[in-house]
Amino acid sequence: MSGAPPATELSATEEKILGAYSELIEEVGTDDVSFRLIALRAGVGERTVFRYYPTRVDLLLATAAWIERTIFTRQESDSVFDVPLAIREAMEGYDRRPELAYVVAETAMRGVNGAEPAPHRERFDELLRSEVPTLGAGERTRIVAALCHLDSSATWVTMRRELGMSGRDIADAAHWAAEAILDPIRHRVG
Amino acid sequence: MDEAVDTQSAILMSATALLRQRTFEDISYLDLADAVSVSERTIYRRFPTRSHLLEALGRWIEAEHFPMQGFATPAEFRAAAQRRFRAFEAEPAYAFVAARGVSLSPIADGTESPITSAISAMVRGAAPTLNPRDALRVTATMRYFASPLFWARMRTGFDMNAEEVVAAFDAAMDSVLPTRPKANRAA
């Protein structure tokens, strides 16, 4: 099960394990959760958990990906100019489940294989190519990078912890920043 | 009290040194206890969980290894942030731990960091007529783009080198800086 985990096709057992761990993260945090407790909550044997996730890092990365996919879901944007709104909604989602938002943020910043620092990169790139075809590659990458950076639980975490902002203010600021990033290309659609 | 502060610093200093050889996950409390010549219990008393340790270590590394040069104007801010991105690139293992430390659920008391206060003052100085709400948005965005999180994402998500990170940061700042004349400010 190690290596590149499949994006969707998880077995029922894996779903149970990842769901159990994410519940426990909200109840007691990431640190104090033993594999035994996870197995118990998931209704599987401890050895089964180890078989799928040999180390704590494997389990954490898989759980973070699962949380992104199933809990912080949202509608896919049809246009890159819809992305600021999607970012606003994402921030509101993180604010409802703060403990899970922290886990996803920290996991993405590990700099190791399996961490997912820019999950929407391909989509944003594709939208920009089709909507603003005159953009040069460098400029396009920089806009995609800025939008990916904003469309992230780390935005919520940073604004919350560094500036003490409320969920509403964070959603508003992230939305505004994404609009500002898109401003220079707003009239270049073609 | 001084002695308490010293133990804390000694632990963080040893942890930082150990990061040269292995990842944060591979540093045990026992390793730290040995390195500092205290009991494992002492380490646990300071850092009850690994999250406590990671948060304190991230802050320590940011302060000790990546201090941001003082700035008063947007141009100085950009230059200081860019210099720091290059410093991250020179010590990537440290920079990733700094990025992870600031993305955790906060355990230490949430006092505003000096960089945040400095950006806030810089924005007020550069755009004194900006309303408080817009000033907060600008400050928050700049703070977030100047953080080790930005560097870490650009590096792992986009395979950017230091100069590419600097260029991406610059482009983002062009869009959000309040002093920059823009064609369409109202919107």
Tab-separated table of C-alpha atoms in Angstrom:
chain	number	residue	atom	x	y	z
A	1	MET	CA	0.000	0.000	0.000
A	2	SER	CA	2.964	2.330	0.147
A	3	GLY	CA	4.078	4.507	-2.758
A	4	ALA	CA	1.546	6.634	-4.562
A	5	PRO	CA	-1.829	6.008	-2.937
A	6	PRO	CA	-4.742	5.845	-5.397
A	7	ALA	CA	-6.761	9.029	-5.292
A	8	THR	CA	-10.148	7.413	-4.908
A	9	GLU	CA	-10.487	3.621	-4.831
A	10	LEU	CA	-10.159	2.867	-1.131
A	11	SER	CA	-11.389	-0.366	0.364
A	12	ALA	CA	-14.150	-0.277	2.963
A	13	THR	CA	-11.565	-1.184	5.582
A	14	GLU	CA	-9.346	1.752	4.647
A	15	GLU	CA	-12.335	4.076	4.735
A	16	LYS	CA	-13.184	2.837	8.212
A	17	ILE	CA	-9.639	3.339	9.471
A	18	LEU	CA	-9.243	6.841	8.024
A	19	GLY	CA	-12.693	7.863	9.250
A	20	ALA	CA	-11.937	6.539	12.727
A	21	TYR	CA	-8.625	8.369	12.910
A	22	SER	CA	-10.112	11.662	11.757
A	23	GLU	CA	-12.846	11.359	14.417
A	24	LEU	CA	-10.204	10.739	17.054
A	25	ILE	CA	-8.140	13.704	15.848
A	26	GLU	CA	-11.094	15.967	16.547
A	27	GLU	CA	-11.632	14.393	19.954
A	28	VAL	CA	-8.082	14.081	21.307
A	29	GLY	CA	-5.617	15.474	18.744
A	30	THR	CA	-3.089	13.713	16.513
A	31	ASP	CA	-0.488	12.953	19.138
A	32	ASP	CA	-2.213	10.844	21.706
A	33	VAL	CA	-3.975	8.454	19.370
A	34	SER	CA	-2.563	4.932	19.447
A	35	PHE	CA	-2.976	2.452	16.605
A	36	ARG	CA	-4.862	0.309	19.125
A	37	LEU	CA	-7.432	3.018	19.713
A	38	ILE	CA	-7.826	3.610	15.982
A	39	ALA	CA	-8.317	-0.117	15.380
A	40	LEU	CA	-10.886	-0.285	18.148
A	41	ARG	CA	-12.855	2.667	16.813
A	42	ALA	CA	-12.685	1.337	13.235
A	43	GLY	CA	-13.784	-2.127	14.349
A	44	VAL	CA	-10.759	-3.837	12.799
A	45	GLY	CA	-7.690	-5.564	14.214
A	46	GLU	CA	-4.611	-3.555	15.095
A	47	ARG	CA	-2.612	-5.655	12.636
A	48	THR	CA	-4.946	-4.634	9.847
A	49	VAL	CA	-4.188	-0.985	10.523
A	50	PHE	CA	-0.452	-1.710	10.370
A	51	ARG	CA	-0.859	-3.706	7.194
A	52	TYR	CA	-2.383	-0.746	5.375
A	53	TYR	CA	-0.346	1.956	7.124
A	54	PRO	CA	3.020	0.663	8.301
A	55	THR	CA	3.992	3.935	9.942
A	56	ARG	CA	2.260	6.829	11.606
A	57	VAL	CA	3.351	9.111	8.766
A	58	ASP	CA	1.684	6.830	6.175
A	59	LEU	CA	-1.498	6.902	8.200
A	60	LEU	CA	-1.405	10.659	8.700
A	61	LEU	CA	-0.796	11.437	5.021
A	62	ALA	CA	-3.603	9.112	3.957
A	63	THR	CA	-5.938	10.583	6.550
A	64	ALA	CA	-5.165	14.155	5.499
A	65	ALA	CA	-5.892	13.276	1.869
A	66	TRP	CA	-9.127	11.568	2.922
A	67	ILE	CA	-10.196	14.606	4.981
A	68	GLU	CA	-9.575	16.928	2.017
A	69	ARG	CA	-11.563	14.672	-0.277
A	70	THR	CA	-14.531	13.819	1.898
A	71	ILE	CA	-14.925	16.552	4.528
A	72	PHE	CA	-13.576	19.703	2.859
A	73	THR	CA	-15.346	18.992	-0.408
A	74	ARG	CA	-16.737	21.691	-2.603
A	75	GLN	CA	-18.042	22.277	-6.046
A	76	GLU	CA	-15.448	22.422	-8.769
A	77	SER	CA	-15.083	25.884	-10.315
A	78	ASP	CA	-16.097	26.159	-13.967
A	79	SER	CA	-14.069	29.310	-14.450
A	80	VAL	CA	-10.886	30.543	-12.844
A	81	PHE	CA	-12.826	33.686	-11.962
A	82	ASP	CA	-15.078	31.532	-9.758
A	83	VAL	CA	-12.077	30.385	-7.743
A	84	PRO	CA	-12.144	33.298	-5.261
A	85	LEU	CA	-15.651	32.275	-4.260
A	86	ALA	CA	-14.586	28.636	-3.897
A	87	ILE	CA	-11.736	29.819	-1.679
A	88	ARG	CA	-14.178	31.743	0.491
A	89	GLU	CA	-16.291	28.606	0.893
A	90	ALA	CA	-13.218	26.526	1.677
A	91	MET	CA	-12.258	28.945	4.477
A	92	GLU	CA	-15.755	28.671	5.934
A	93	GLY	CA	-15.371	24.887	5.860
A	94	TYR	CA	-12.032	25.006	7.691
A	95	ASP	CA	-13.562	27.267	10.293
A	96	ARG	CA	-16.240	24.662	11.022
A	97	ARG	CA	-13.675	21.876	11.560
A	98	PRO	CA	-10.570	23.641	12.892
A	99	GLU	CA	-8.728	20.584	14.200
A	100	LEU	CA	-8.974	18.887	10.819
A	101	ALA	CA	-7.883	22.077	9.062
A	102	TYR	CA	-4.697	22.145	11.174
A	103	VAL	CA	-3.923	18.525	10.352
A	104	VAL	CA	-4.343	19.073	6.625
A	105	ALA	CA	-2.200	22.236	6.757
A	106	GLU	CA	0.649	20.674	8.692
A	107	THR	CA	0.668	17.528	6.582
A	108	ALA	CA	0.899	19.461	3.323
A	109	MET	CA	4.033	21.277	4.567
A	110	ARG	CA	6.189	18.236	5.250
A	111	GLY	CA	8.156	18.361	2.052
A	112	VAL	CA	8.028	14.589	1.689
A	113	ASN	CA	6.538	12.245	-0.866
A	114	GLY	CA	2.828	11.854	-0.443
A	115	ALA	CA	2.279	15.321	1.032
A	116	GLU	CA	0.006	17.360	-1.189
A	117	PRO	CA	1.061	21.014	-1.194
A	118	ALA	CA	-0.954	22.165	-4.226
A	119	PRO	CA	-3.920	19.886	-4.841
A	120	HIS	CA	-5.710	22.175	-7.297
A	121	ARG	CA	-2.713	22.992	-9.408
A	122	GLU	CA	-3.722	21.037	-12.537
A	123	ARG	CA	-7.262	22.370	-12.504
A	124	PHE	CA	-6.254	26.025	-12.125
A	125	ASP	CA	-3.673	25.644	-14.844
A	126	GLU	CA	-6.178	24.087	-17.211
A	127	LEU	CA	-8.750	26.839	-16.566
A	128	LEU	CA	-6.200	29.583	-17.170
A	129	ARG	CA	-4.959	28.000	-20.391
A	130	SER	CA	-8.445	27.836	-21.824
A	131	GLU	CA	-9.778	31.162	-20.521
A	132	VAL	CA	-6.732	33.396	-20.906
A	133	PRO	CA	-4.670	31.739	-23.664
A	134	THR	CA	-2.478	34.813	-24.168
A	135	LEU	CA	-0.845	34.366	-20.755
A	136	GLY	CA	2.827	33.462	-20.882
A	137	ALA	CA	3.942	30.290	-19.110
A	138	GLY	CA	5.797	32.153	-16.362
A	139	GLU	CA	2.921	34.460	-15.586
A	140	ARG	CA	0.458	31.586	-15.633
A	141	THR	CA	2.552	29.550	-13.204
A	142	ARG	CA	2.799	32.489	-10.828
A	143	ILE	CA	-0.970	32.998	-10.835
A	144	VAL	CA	-1.628	29.270	-10.351
A	145	ALA	CA	0.918	29.226	-7.519
A	146	ALA	CA	-0.664	32.209	-5.757
A	147	LEU	CA	-4.163	30.742	-6.079
A	148	CYS	CA	-2.974	27.349	-4.792
A	149	HIS	CA	-1.330	29.059	-1.860
A	150	LEU	CA	-4.575	30.876	-1.029
A	151	ASP	CA	-6.788	27.834	-1.632
A	152	SER	CA	-5.334	26.023	1.338
A	153	SER	CA	-6.072	25.339	4.980
A	154	ALA	CA	-2.733	27.018	5.730
A	155	THR	CA	-4.393	30.326	4.803
A	156	TRP	CA	-6.987	29.798	7.484
A	157	VAL	CA	-4.356	28.661	9.993
A	158	THR	CA	-2.032	31.630	9.371
A	159	MET	CA	-4.706	34.306	9.467
A	160	ARG	CA	-6.199	32.729	12.551
A	161	ARG	CA	-2.998	32.341	14.518
A	162	GLU	CA	-0.923	35.293	13.295
A	163	LEU	CA	-3.664	37.895	13.133
A	164	GLY	CA	-6.336	36.423	15.391
A	165	MET	CA	-8.936	36.873	12.655
A	166	SER	CA	-12.442	35.421	12.868
A	167	GLY	CA	-13.665	32.856	10.350
A	168	ARG	CA	-15.709	35.483	8.575
A	169	ASP	CA	-12.781	37.884	8.264
A	170	ILE	CA	-10.511	35.119	7.010
A	171	ALA	CA	-13.006	34.058	4.345
A	172	ASP	CA	-13.322	37.668	3.308
A	173	ALA	CA	-9.560	38.328	3.199
A	174	ALA	CA	-8.776	35.147	1.249
A	175	HIS	CA	-11.538	35.942	-1.222
A	176	TRP	CA	-10.249	39.488	-1.633
A	177	ALA	CA	-6.644	38.341	-2.122
A	178	ALA	CA	-7.642	35.838	-4.815
A	179	GLU	CA	-9.607	38.557	-6.622
A	180	ALA	CA	-6.555	40.827	-6.421
A	181	ILE	CA	-4.368	38.105	-7.932
A	182	LEU	CA	-6.810	37.724	-10.839
A	183	ASP	CA	-7.354	41.447	-11.313
A	184	PRO	CA	-4.528	42.028	-13.826
A	185	ILE	CA	-5.871	39.362	-16.206
A	186	ARG	CA	-9.562	40.068	-15.815
A	187	HIS	CA	-9.729	41.898	-19.132
A	188	ARG	CA	-7.501	39.565	-21.076
A	189	VAL	CA	-10.038	36.762	-21.442
A	190	GLY	CA	-10.178	35.519	-24.994
B	1	MET	CA	13.512	31.121	36.151
B	2	ASP	CA	16.720	31.643	34.189
B	3	GLU	CA	17.584	28.013	34.605
B	4	ALA	CA	14.173	27.009	33.242
B	5	VAL	CA	14.651	29.145	30.152
B	6	ASP	CA	18.102	27.666	29.614
B	7	THR	CA	16.853	24.077	29.713
B	8	GLN	CA	14.201	24.934	27.156
B	9	SER	CA	16.767	26.584	24.884
B	10	ALA	CA	19.201	23.704	25.321
B	11	ILE	CA	16.525	21.212	24.256
B	12	LEU	CA	15.561	23.246	21.204
B	13	MET	CA	19.189	23.797	20.280
B	14	SER	CA	19.880	20.060	20.473
B	15	ALA	CA	16.782	19.245	18.460
B	16	THR	CA	17.900	21.733	15.818
B	17	ALA	CA	21.332	20.128	15.681
B	18	LEU	CA	19.786	16.656	15.341
B	19	LEU	CA	17.740	17.879	12.375
B	20	ARG	CA	20.973	18.037	10.406
B	21	GLN	CA	21.106	14.226	10.459
B	22	ARG	CA	17.480	13.100	10.539
B	23	THR	CA	13.881	14.176	10.199
B	24	PHE	CA	11.791	15.537	13.029
B	25	GLU	CA	9.877	12.224	13.195
B	26	ASP	CA	13.106	10.347	13.861
B	27	ILE	CA	14.168	12.455	16.825
B	28	SER	CA	13.016	10.758	20.009
B	29	TYR	CA	12.624	12.291	23.455
B	30	LEU	CA	15.318	9.903	24.598
B	31	ASP	CA	17.743	11.272	21.958
B	32	LEU	CA	17.029	14.760	23.203
B	33	ALA	CA	17.448	13.790	26.839
B	34	ASP	CA	20.837	12.248	26.028
B	35	ALA	CA	21.949	15.234	24.005
B	36	VAL	CA	21.036	17.727	26.742
B	37	SER	CA	22.066	15.427	29.625
B	38	VAL	CA	18.732	15.649	31.405
B	39	SER	CA	16.129	12.995	32.101
B	40	GLU	CA	13.529	12.058	29.545
B	41	ARG	CA	10.965	13.280	32.075
B	42	THR	CA	12.410	16.772	31.889
B	43	ILE	CA	11.816	16.810	28.136
B	44	TYR	CA	8.238	15.610	28.642
B	45	ARG	CA	7.648	18.262	31.278
B	46	ARG	CA	8.661	21.009	28.803
B	47	PHE	CA	6.984	19.460	25.785
B	48	PRO	CA	4.111	17.213	26.845
B	49	THR	CA	3.437	16.140	23.243
B	50	ARG	CA	5.386	16.136	19.996
B	51	SER	CA	3.137	18.934	18.774
B	52	HIS	CA	4.411	21.117	21.617
B	53	LEU	CA	7.937	20.280	20.589
B	54	LEU	CA	7.333	20.901	16.888
B	55	GLU	CA	5.646	24.234	17.496
B	56	ALA	CA	8.399	25.478	19.814
B	57	LEU	CA	11.089	24.162	17.482
B	58	GLY	CA	9.529	25.846	14.450
B	59	ARG	CA	9.442	29.182	16.258
B	60	TRP	CA	12.957	28.727	17.564
B	61	ILE	CA	14.344	27.942	14.135
B	62	GLU	CA	12.534	30.865	12.561
B	63	ALA	CA	13.914	33.254	15.167
B	64	GLU	CA	17.453	31.867	15.343
B	65	HIS	CA	18.141	30.830	11.762
B	66	PHE	CA	15.843	32.930	9.642
B	67	PRO	CA	15.457	36.310	11.322
B	68	MET	CA	13.776	38.788	9.018
B	69	GLN	CA	15.647	42.034	8.561
B	70	GLY	CA	13.832	45.148	9.777
B	71	PHE	CA	11.683	46.978	7.238
B	72	ALA	CA	9.557	50.108	7.170
B	73	THR	CA	8.536	50.461	3.529
B	74	PRO	CA	6.994	48.001	1.083
B	75	ALA	CA	10.239	47.909	-0.899
B	76	GLU	CA	12.226	47.027	2.235
B	77	PHE	CA	9.642	44.440	3.177
B	78	ARG	CA	9.964	42.751	-0.207
B	79	ALA	CA	13.732	42.763	-0.019
B	80	ALA	CA	13.692	41.303	3.498
B	81	ALA	CA	11.223	38.569	2.540
B	82	GLN	CA	13.226	37.700	-0.558
B	83	ARG	CA	16.421	37.440	1.436
B	84	ARG	CA	14.654	35.052	3.774
B	85	PHE	CA	13.405	32.848	0.931
B	86	ARG	CA	17.015	32.492	-0.191
B	87	ALA	CA	18.018	31.602	3.358
B	88	PHE	CA	15.296	28.913	3.446
B	89	GLU	CA	16.712	27.467	0.259
B	90	ALA	CA	20.152	27.229	1.851
B	91	GLU	CA	18.769	25.234	4.826
B	92	PRO	CA	15.701	23.438	3.517
B	93	ALA	CA	15.387	20.913	6.362
B	94	TYR	CA	15.123	23.766	8.847
B	95	ALA	CA	12.739	25.729	6.681
B	96	PHE	CA	10.346	22.774	6.386
B	97	VAL	CA	10.266	22.377	10.169
B	98	ALA	CA	9.580	26.109	10.498
B	99	ALA	CA	6.735	25.748	7.988
B	100	ARG	CA	5.287	22.783	9.846
B	101	GLY	CA	5.612	24.488	13.214
B	102	VAL	CA	3.478	27.432	12.139
B	103	SER	CA	0.787	25.270	10.555
B	104	LEU	CA	-0.065	23.445	13.784
B	105	SER	CA	-2.964	24.001	16.096
B	106	PRO	CA	-1.450	26.626	18.431
B	107	ILE	CA	-0.442	25.427	21.858
B	108	ALA	CA	1.764	28.264	23.082
B	109	ASP	CA	0.029	31.533	23.899
B	110	GLY	CA	-0.833	33.283	20.682
B	111	THR	CA	1.161	36.466	20.913
B	112	GLU	CA	1.512	38.270	17.613
B	113	SER	CA	4.897	37.632	16.034
B	114	PRO	CA	7.256	40.572	15.378
B	115	ILE	CA	6.923	40.076	11.614
B	116	THR	CA	3.156	40.418	11.793
B	117	SER	CA	3.406	43.637	13.841
B	118	ALA	CA	6.032	45.025	11.468
B	119	ILE	CA	3.902	44.300	8.381
B	120	SER	CA	0.915	45.870	10.076
B	121	ALA	CA	2.892	49.049	10.837
B	122	MET	CA	4.365	49.094	7.322
B	123	VAL	CA	0.913	48.888	5.717
B	124	ARG	CA	-0.382	51.713	7.946
B	125	GLY	CA	2.605	53.843	6.976
B	126	ALA	CA	2.431	53.098	3.257
B	127	ALA	CA	-1.323	53.592	2.967
B	128	PRO	CA	-2.501	55.800	5.829
B	129	THR	CA	-5.894	56.417	4.266
B	130	LEU	CA	-6.698	52.753	3.786
B	131	ASN	CA	-9.737	51.709	5.847
B	132	PRO	CA	-9.066	49.258	8.686
B	133	ARG	CA	-10.790	46.378	6.933
B	134	ASP	CA	-8.744	46.643	3.742
B	135	ALA	CA	-5.590	47.215	5.779
B	136	LEU	CA	-6.234	43.954	7.632
B	137	ARG	CA	-6.768	42.055	4.369
B	138	VAL	CA	-3.549	43.424	2.904
B	139	THR	CA	-1.584	42.729	6.083
B	140	ALA	CA	-2.921	39.186	6.379
B	141	THR	CA	-2.154	38.397	2.744
B	142	MET	CA	1.381	39.781	2.940
B	143	ARG	CA	2.056	37.941	6.142
B	144	TYR	CA	0.924	34.680	4.611
B	145	PHE	CA	2.921	35.077	1.408
B	146	ALA	CA	6.078	36.043	3.324
B	147	SER	CA	5.915	32.919	5.513
B	148	PRO	CA	7.956	29.717	5.253
B	149	LEU	CA	4.673	28.084	4.186
B	150	PHE	CA	4.864	29.891	0.856
B	151	TRP	CA	8.417	28.771	0.256
B	152	ALA	CA	7.556	25.164	1.220
B	153	ARG	CA	4.561	25.052	-1.106
B	154	MET	CA	6.434	26.581	-4.027
B	155	ARG	CA	9.261	24.168	-3.562
B	156	THR	CA	7.326	20.922	-3.131
B	157	GLY	CA	4.232	21.751	-5.168
B	158	PHE	CA	5.880	23.618	-8.047
B	159	ASP	CA	9.533	22.506	-7.930
B	160	MET	CA	10.614	26.134	-7.791
B	161	ASN	CA	14.145	27.187	-6.915
B	162	ALA	CA	14.843	30.217	-4.707
B	163	GLU	CA	14.787	32.734	-7.566
B	164	GLU	CA	11.501	31.351	-8.888
B	165	VAL	CA	9.986	31.571	-5.404
B	166	VAL	CA	11.160	35.177	-5.196
B	167	ALA	CA	9.574	35.952	-8.583
B	168	ALA	CA	6.279	34.307	-7.564
B	169	PHE	CA	6.282	36.254	-4.307
B	170	ASP	CA	7.003	39.482	-6.158
B	171	ALA	CA	4.146	38.924	-8.590
B	172	ALA	CA	1.703	38.266	-5.742
B	173	MET	CA	2.857	41.404	-3.916
B	174	ASP	CA	2.362	43.487	-7.080
B	175	SER	CA	-1.290	42.493	-6.950
B	176	VAL	CA	-1.992	43.176	-3.289
B	177	LEU	CA	0.249	46.115	-2.362
B	178	PRO	CA	-1.937	49.123	-1.611
B	179	THR	CA	0.578	51.696	-2.807
B	180	ARG	CA	0.767	50.291	-6.282
B	181	PRO	CA	-1.370	52.359	-8.656
B	182	LYS	CA	-4.004	50.107	-10.129
B	183	ALA	CA	-6.295	50.634	-13.069
B	184	ASN	CA	-9.308	49.305	-11.261
B	185	ARG	CA	-9.097	49.829	-7.539
B	186	ALA	CA	-12.771	50.097	-6.705
B	187	ALA	CA	-14.284	46.941	-8.237
